[in-house]
Short mmCIF file of C-alpha atoms in Angstrom, two decimals:
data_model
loop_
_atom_site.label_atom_id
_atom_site.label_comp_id
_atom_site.label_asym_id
_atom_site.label_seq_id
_atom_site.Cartn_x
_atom_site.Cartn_y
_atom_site.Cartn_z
CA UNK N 979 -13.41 -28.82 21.58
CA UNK N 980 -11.02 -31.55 22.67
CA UNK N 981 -10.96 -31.63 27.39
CA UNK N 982 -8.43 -29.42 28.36
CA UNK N 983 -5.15 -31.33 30.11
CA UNK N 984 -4.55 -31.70 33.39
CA UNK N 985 -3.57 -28.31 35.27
CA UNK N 986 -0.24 -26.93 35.01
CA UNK N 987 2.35 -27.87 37.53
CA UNK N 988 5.32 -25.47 39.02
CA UNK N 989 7.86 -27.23 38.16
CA UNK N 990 11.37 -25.17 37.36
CA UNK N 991 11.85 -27.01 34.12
CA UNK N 992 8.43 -25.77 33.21
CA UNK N 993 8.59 -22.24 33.90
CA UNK N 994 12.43 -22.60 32.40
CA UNK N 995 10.84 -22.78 28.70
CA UNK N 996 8.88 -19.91 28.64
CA UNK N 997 9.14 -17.02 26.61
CA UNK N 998 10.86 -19.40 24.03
CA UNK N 999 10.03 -18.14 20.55
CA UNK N 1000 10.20 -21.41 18.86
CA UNK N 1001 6.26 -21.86 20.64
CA UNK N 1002 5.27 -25.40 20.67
CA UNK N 1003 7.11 -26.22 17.43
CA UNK N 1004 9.17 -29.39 18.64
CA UNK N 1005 10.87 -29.87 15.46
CA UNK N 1006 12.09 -26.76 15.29
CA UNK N 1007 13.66 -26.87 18.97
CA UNK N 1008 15.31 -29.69 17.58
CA UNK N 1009 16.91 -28.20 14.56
CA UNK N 1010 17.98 -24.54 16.03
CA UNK N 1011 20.35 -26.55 18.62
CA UNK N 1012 21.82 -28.39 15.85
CA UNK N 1013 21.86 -25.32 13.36
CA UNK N 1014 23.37 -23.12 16.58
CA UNK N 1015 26.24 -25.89 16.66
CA UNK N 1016 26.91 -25.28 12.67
CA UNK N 1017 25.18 -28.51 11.75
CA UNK N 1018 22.87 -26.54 9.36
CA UNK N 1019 21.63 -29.67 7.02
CA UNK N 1020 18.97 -30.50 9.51
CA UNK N 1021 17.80 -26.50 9.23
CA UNK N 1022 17.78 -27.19 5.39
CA UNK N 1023 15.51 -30.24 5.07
CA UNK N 1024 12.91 -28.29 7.95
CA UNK N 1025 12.67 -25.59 5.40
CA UNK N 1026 12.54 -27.56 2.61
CA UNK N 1027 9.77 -29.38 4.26
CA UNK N 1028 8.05 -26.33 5.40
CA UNK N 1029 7.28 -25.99 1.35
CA UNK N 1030 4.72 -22.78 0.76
CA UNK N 1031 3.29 -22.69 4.32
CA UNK N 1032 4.39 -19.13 4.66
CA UNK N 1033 3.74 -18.67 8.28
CA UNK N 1034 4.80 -21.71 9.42
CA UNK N 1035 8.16 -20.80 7.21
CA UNK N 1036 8.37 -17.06 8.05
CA UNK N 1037 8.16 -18.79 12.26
CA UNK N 1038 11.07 -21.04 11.39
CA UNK N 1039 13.27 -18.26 9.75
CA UNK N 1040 12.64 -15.78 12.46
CA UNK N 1041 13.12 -18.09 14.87
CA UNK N 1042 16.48 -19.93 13.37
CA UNK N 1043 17.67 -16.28 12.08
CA UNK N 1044 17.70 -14.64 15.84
CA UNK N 1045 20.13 -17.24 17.14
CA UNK N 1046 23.30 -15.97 17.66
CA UNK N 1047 25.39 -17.70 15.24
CA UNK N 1048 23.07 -17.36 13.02
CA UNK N 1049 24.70 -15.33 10.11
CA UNK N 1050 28.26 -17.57 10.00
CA UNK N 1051 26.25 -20.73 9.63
CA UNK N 1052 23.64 -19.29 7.22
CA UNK N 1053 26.84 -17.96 4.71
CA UNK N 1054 28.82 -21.32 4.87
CA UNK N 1055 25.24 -22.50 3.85
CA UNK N 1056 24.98 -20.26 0.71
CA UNK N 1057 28.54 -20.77 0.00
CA UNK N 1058 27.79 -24.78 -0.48
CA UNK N 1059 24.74 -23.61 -2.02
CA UNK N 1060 25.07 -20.06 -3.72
CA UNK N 1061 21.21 -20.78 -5.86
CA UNK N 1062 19.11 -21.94 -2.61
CA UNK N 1063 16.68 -19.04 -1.55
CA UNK N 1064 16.21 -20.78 1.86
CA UNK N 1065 20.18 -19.65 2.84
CA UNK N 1066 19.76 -16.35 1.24
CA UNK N 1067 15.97 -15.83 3.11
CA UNK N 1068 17.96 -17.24 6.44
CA UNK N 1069 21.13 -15.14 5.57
CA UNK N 1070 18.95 -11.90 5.11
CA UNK N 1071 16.74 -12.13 8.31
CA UNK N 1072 19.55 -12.87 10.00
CA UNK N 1073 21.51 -9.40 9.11
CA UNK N 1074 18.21 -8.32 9.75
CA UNK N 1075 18.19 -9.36 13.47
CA UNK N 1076 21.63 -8.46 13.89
CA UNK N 1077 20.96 -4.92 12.61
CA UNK N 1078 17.98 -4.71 15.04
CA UNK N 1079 20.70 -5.72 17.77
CA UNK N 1080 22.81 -2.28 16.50
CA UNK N 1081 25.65 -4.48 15.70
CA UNK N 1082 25.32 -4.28 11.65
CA UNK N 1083 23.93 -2.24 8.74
CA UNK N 1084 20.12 -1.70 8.35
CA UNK N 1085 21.08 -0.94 4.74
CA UNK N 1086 23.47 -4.25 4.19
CA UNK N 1087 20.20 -6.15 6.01
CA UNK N 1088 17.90 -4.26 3.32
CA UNK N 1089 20.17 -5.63 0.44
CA UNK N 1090 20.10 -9.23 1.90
CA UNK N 1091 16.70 -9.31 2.27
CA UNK N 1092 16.28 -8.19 -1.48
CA UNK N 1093 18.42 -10.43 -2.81
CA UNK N 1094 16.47 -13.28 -1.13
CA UNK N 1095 12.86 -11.88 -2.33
CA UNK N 1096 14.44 -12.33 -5.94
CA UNK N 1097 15.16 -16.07 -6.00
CA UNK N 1098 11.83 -17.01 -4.36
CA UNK N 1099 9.62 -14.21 -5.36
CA UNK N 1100 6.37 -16.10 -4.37
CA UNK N 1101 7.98 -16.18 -0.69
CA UNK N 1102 6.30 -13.29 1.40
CA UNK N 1103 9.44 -14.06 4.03
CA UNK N 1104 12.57 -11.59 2.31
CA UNK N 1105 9.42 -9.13 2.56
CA UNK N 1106 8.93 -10.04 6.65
CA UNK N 1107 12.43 -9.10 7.11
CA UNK N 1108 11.97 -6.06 5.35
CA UNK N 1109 8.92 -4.94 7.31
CA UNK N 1110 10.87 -5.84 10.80
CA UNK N 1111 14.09 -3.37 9.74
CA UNK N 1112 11.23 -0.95 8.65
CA UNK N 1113 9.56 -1.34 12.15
CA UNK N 1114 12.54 0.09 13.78
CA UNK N 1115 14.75 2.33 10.66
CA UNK N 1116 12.01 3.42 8.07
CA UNK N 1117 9.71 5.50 7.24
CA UNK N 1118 5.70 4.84 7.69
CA UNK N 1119 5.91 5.10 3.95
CA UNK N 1120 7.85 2.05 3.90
CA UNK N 1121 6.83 0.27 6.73
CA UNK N 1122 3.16 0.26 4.71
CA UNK N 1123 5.10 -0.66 1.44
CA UNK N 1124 6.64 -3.44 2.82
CA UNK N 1125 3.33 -5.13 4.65
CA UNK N 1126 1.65 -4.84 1.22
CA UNK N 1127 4.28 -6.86 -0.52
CA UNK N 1128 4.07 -9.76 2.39
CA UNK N 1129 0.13 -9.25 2.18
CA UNK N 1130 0.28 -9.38 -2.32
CA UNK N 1131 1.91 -12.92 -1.43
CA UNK N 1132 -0.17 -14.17 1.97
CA UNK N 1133 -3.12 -12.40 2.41
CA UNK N 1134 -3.36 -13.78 5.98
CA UNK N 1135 0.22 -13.17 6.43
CA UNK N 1136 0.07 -13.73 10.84
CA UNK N 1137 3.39 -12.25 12.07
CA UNK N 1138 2.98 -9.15 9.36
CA UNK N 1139 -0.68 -8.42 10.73
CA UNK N 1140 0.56 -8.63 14.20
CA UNK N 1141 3.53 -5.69 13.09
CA UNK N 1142 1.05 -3.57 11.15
CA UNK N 1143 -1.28 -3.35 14.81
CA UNK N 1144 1.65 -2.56 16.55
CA UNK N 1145 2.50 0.83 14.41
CA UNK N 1146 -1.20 1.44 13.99
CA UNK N 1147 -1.73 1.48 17.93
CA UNK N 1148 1.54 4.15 18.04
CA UNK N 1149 -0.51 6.52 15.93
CA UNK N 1150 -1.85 9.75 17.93
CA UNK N 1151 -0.84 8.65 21.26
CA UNK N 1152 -2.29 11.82 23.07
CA UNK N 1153 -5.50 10.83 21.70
CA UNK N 1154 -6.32 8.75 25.21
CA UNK N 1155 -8.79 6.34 24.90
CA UNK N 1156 -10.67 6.49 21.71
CA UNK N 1157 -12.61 3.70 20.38
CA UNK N 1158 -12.64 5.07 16.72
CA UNK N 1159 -9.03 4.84 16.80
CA UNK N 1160 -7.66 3.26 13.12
CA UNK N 1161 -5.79 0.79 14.53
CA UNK N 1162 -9.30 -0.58 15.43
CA UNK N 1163 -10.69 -0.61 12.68
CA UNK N 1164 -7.80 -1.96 10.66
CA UNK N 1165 -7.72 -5.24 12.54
CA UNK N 1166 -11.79 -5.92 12.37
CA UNK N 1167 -10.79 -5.18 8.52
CA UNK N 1168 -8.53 -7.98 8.33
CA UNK N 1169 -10.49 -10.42 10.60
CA UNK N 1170 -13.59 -9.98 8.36
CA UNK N 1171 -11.65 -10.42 4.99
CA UNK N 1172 -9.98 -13.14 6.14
CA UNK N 1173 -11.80 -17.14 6.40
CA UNK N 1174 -13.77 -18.22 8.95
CA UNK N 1175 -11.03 -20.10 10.51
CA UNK N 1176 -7.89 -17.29 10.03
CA UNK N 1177 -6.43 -17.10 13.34
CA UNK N 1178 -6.34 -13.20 11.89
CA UNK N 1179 -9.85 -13.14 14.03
CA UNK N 1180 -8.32 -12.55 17.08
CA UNK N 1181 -6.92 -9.56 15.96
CA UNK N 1182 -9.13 -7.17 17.00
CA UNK N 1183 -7.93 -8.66 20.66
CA UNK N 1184 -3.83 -7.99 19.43
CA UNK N 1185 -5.38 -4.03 18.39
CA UNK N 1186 -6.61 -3.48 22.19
CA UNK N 1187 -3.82 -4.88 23.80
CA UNK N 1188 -1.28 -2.68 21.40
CA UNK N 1189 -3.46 0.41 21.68
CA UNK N 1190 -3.07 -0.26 25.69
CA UNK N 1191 0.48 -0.40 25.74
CA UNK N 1192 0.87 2.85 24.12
CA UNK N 1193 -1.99 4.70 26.48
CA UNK N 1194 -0.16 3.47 29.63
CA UNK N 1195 3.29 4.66 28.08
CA UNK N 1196 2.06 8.03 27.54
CA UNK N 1197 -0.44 8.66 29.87
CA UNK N 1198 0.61 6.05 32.54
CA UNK N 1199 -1.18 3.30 33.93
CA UNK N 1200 -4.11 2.85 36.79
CA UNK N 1201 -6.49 0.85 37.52
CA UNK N 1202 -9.40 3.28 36.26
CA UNK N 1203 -7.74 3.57 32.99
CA UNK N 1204 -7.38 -0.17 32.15
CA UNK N 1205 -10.83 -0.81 33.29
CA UNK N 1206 -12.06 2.21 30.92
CA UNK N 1207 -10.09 0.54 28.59
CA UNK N 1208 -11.32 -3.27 28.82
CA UNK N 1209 -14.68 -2.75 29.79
CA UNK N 1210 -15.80 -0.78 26.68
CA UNK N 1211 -18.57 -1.94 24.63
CA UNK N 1212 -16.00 -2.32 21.20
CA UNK N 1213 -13.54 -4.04 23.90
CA UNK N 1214 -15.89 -6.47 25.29
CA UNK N 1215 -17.62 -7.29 21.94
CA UNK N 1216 -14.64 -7.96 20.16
CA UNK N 1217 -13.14 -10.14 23.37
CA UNK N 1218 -16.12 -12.16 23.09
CA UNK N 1219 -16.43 -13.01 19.38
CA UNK N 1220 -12.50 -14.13 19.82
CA UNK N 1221 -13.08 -16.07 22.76
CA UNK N 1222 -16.21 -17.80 20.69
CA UNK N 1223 -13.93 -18.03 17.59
CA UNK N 1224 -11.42 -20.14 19.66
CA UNK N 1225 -14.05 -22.26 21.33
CA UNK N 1226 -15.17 -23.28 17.40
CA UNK N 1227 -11.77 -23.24 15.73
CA UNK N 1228 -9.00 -23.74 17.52
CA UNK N 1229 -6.05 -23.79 15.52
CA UNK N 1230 -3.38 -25.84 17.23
CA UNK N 1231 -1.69 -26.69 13.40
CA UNK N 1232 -1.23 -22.68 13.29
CA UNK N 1233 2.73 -22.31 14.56
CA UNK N 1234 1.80 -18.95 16.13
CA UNK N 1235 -1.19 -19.78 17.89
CA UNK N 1236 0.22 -19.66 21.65
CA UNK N 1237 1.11 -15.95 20.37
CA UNK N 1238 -3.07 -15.79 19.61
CA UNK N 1239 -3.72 -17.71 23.23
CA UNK N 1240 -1.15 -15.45 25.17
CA UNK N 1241 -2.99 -12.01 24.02
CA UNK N 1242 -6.55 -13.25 24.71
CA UNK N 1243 -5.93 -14.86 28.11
CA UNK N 1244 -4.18 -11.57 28.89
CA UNK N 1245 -7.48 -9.50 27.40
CA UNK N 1246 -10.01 -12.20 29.53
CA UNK N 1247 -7.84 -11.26 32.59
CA UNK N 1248 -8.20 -7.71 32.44
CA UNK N 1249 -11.48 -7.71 31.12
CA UNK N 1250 -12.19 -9.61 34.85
CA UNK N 1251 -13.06 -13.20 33.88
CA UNK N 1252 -10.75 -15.55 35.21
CA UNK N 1253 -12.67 -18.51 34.30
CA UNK N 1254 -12.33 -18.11 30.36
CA UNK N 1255 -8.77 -16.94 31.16
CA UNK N 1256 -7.74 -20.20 33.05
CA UNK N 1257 -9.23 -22.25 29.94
CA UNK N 1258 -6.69 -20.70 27.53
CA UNK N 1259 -3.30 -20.71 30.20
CA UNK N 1260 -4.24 -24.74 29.79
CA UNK N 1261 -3.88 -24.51 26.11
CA UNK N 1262 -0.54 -22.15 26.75
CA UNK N 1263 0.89 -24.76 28.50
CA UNK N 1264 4.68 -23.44 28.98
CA UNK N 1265 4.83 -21.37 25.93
CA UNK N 1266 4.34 -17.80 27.18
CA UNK N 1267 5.18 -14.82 25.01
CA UNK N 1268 6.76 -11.98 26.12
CA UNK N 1269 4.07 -9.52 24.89
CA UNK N 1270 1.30 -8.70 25.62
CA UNK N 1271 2.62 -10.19 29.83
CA UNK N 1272 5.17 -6.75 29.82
CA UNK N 1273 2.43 -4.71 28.81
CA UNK N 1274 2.51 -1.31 30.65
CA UNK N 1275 6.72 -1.72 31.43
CA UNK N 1276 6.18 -5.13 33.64
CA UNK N 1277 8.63 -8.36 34.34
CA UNK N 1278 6.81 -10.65 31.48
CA UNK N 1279 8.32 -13.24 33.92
CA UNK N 1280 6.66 -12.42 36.82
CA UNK N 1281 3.52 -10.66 35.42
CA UNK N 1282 2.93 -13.82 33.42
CA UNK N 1283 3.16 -16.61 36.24
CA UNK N 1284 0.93 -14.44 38.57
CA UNK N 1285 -1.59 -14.04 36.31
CA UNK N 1286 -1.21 -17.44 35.94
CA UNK N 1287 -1.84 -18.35 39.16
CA UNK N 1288 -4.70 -15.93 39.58
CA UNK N 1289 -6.59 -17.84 36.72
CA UNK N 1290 -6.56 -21.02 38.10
CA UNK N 1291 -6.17 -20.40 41.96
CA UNK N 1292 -2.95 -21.30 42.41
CA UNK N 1293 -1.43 -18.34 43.80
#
């Protein structure tokens, strides 16, 4: 493993970036200020040159689609260019986002997306979009549908895995702490059918920290049940074989990987070892996610930068 860089600094401009969902992807920065301006050209050559790496394309979309202006520039786009899939994918997440906002159809988003999956039916993205409107409209029934259509066209699909833990963890929430719980052993499923290097092994991590976030919602958080919780013998065992998977593998070429990083420096925190933690908030850099940092009902802000500054004795 490459030396870590030099320790992180407090500067505003710093702390300014995070919780940006664009990650570390500079190009894309780049482009979503020009495509949020209408300039949408640059938007179509970064899509174009994403090709068939479907979670480096599904990242863009998402990303592009939740801007704000997102839907106008996406239909002048399809307007110049009625045949190209990658304005109709855009066009559909976006009604997809703006549904999820409450301010459009879920059904009009559903259509989109459908539309989209039928000019580029290899493209497990139109299927993304579907499973987000599921997450928050459908049924289980379809939520389940919908995650095996991304999976039939990326078996590794990241963001998709990442959804299906979610709902898993929301299953049986009076259940308290149970270590046979499904969502369990749905994400050592997935990490063990997936290659050696699939970021898809820290999943098992994503499953505790999701299973977490609905114990402390129902059942409310102290400091005796997140210690129950962390310092299991499924919770430590699976912390440590994605703590040694990142030490091997490190994907940095994986555009979700500070979303990986985020989850198990959160995981190494509460499990009580800052010194692992403080290893990965080097890698984080500035790119913080919002989850798991409000995990139980916290400022992701606030929680994030103290933890932060627990790991590596800055506080």
């Amino acid at each position: 493993m490459s030396p870590p860089p030099p320790p992180l600094g407090r500067s505003r401009k710093r702390d300014a970036q995070l919780f940006d969902p664009a990650l570390c992807d500079t190009e894309l920065v780049d482009v979503r200020a020009q495509f949020s301006q209408g300039r949408w050209a640059r938007a179509r050559s970064l899509l174009v040159g994403t090709g068939d790496d479907w979670d480096r394309r599904g990242h863009r979309v998402v990303v592009l689609a939740e801007t704000p202006a997102a839907t106008a520039w996406a239909r002048e786009w399809l307007l110049a260019e009625p045949e190209s899939a990658d304005a109709a994918t855009l066009l559909a997440c976006a009604a997809v986002f703006t549904a999820l906002r409450r301010k459009g159809s879920p059904e009009a988003a559903e259509e989109a997306c459908r539309r989209a999956a039928l000019l580029l039916p290899a493209d497990p993205t139109p299927w993304l979009g579907l499973l987000l409107l599921s997450r928050a409209f459908g049924s289980e029934e379809e939520f389940s549908r919908h995650f095996d259509q991304v999976r039939a066209r990326h078996r590794e699909h990241h963001h998709a895995h990442h959804l299906m833990v979610a709902k898993l963890a929301e299953r049986t929430p009076a259940a308290g702490h149970d270590p046979l719980h499904e969502v369990y052993d749905f994400a050592a499923w997935a990490a063990e059918e997936s290659p050696a290097d699939s970021p898809l092994a820290v999943l098992p991590v994503i499953a505790h920290a999701e299973r977490y976030r609905v114990l402390a919602a129902t059942h409310g958080h102290t400091f005796s049940s997140a210690a129950q919780h962390w310092s299991g013998r499924r919770a430590r065992q699976v912390l440590r074989s994605a703590f040694d998977w990142w030490l091997e593998w490190e994907r940095e070429d994986h555009p979700r990987n500070r979303v990986d990083l985020n989850f198990l420096a959160h995981a190494k925190l509460c499990e009580g070892r800052p010194a692992e933690a403080a290893a990965l908030f080097h890698r984080i850099g500035s790119h913080a996610t919002r989850a798991p940092w409000s995990y139980p009902d916290l400022d992701p802000h606030k929680a994030f930068l103290a933890a932060r500054s627990a790991a590596l004795g800055t506080a």
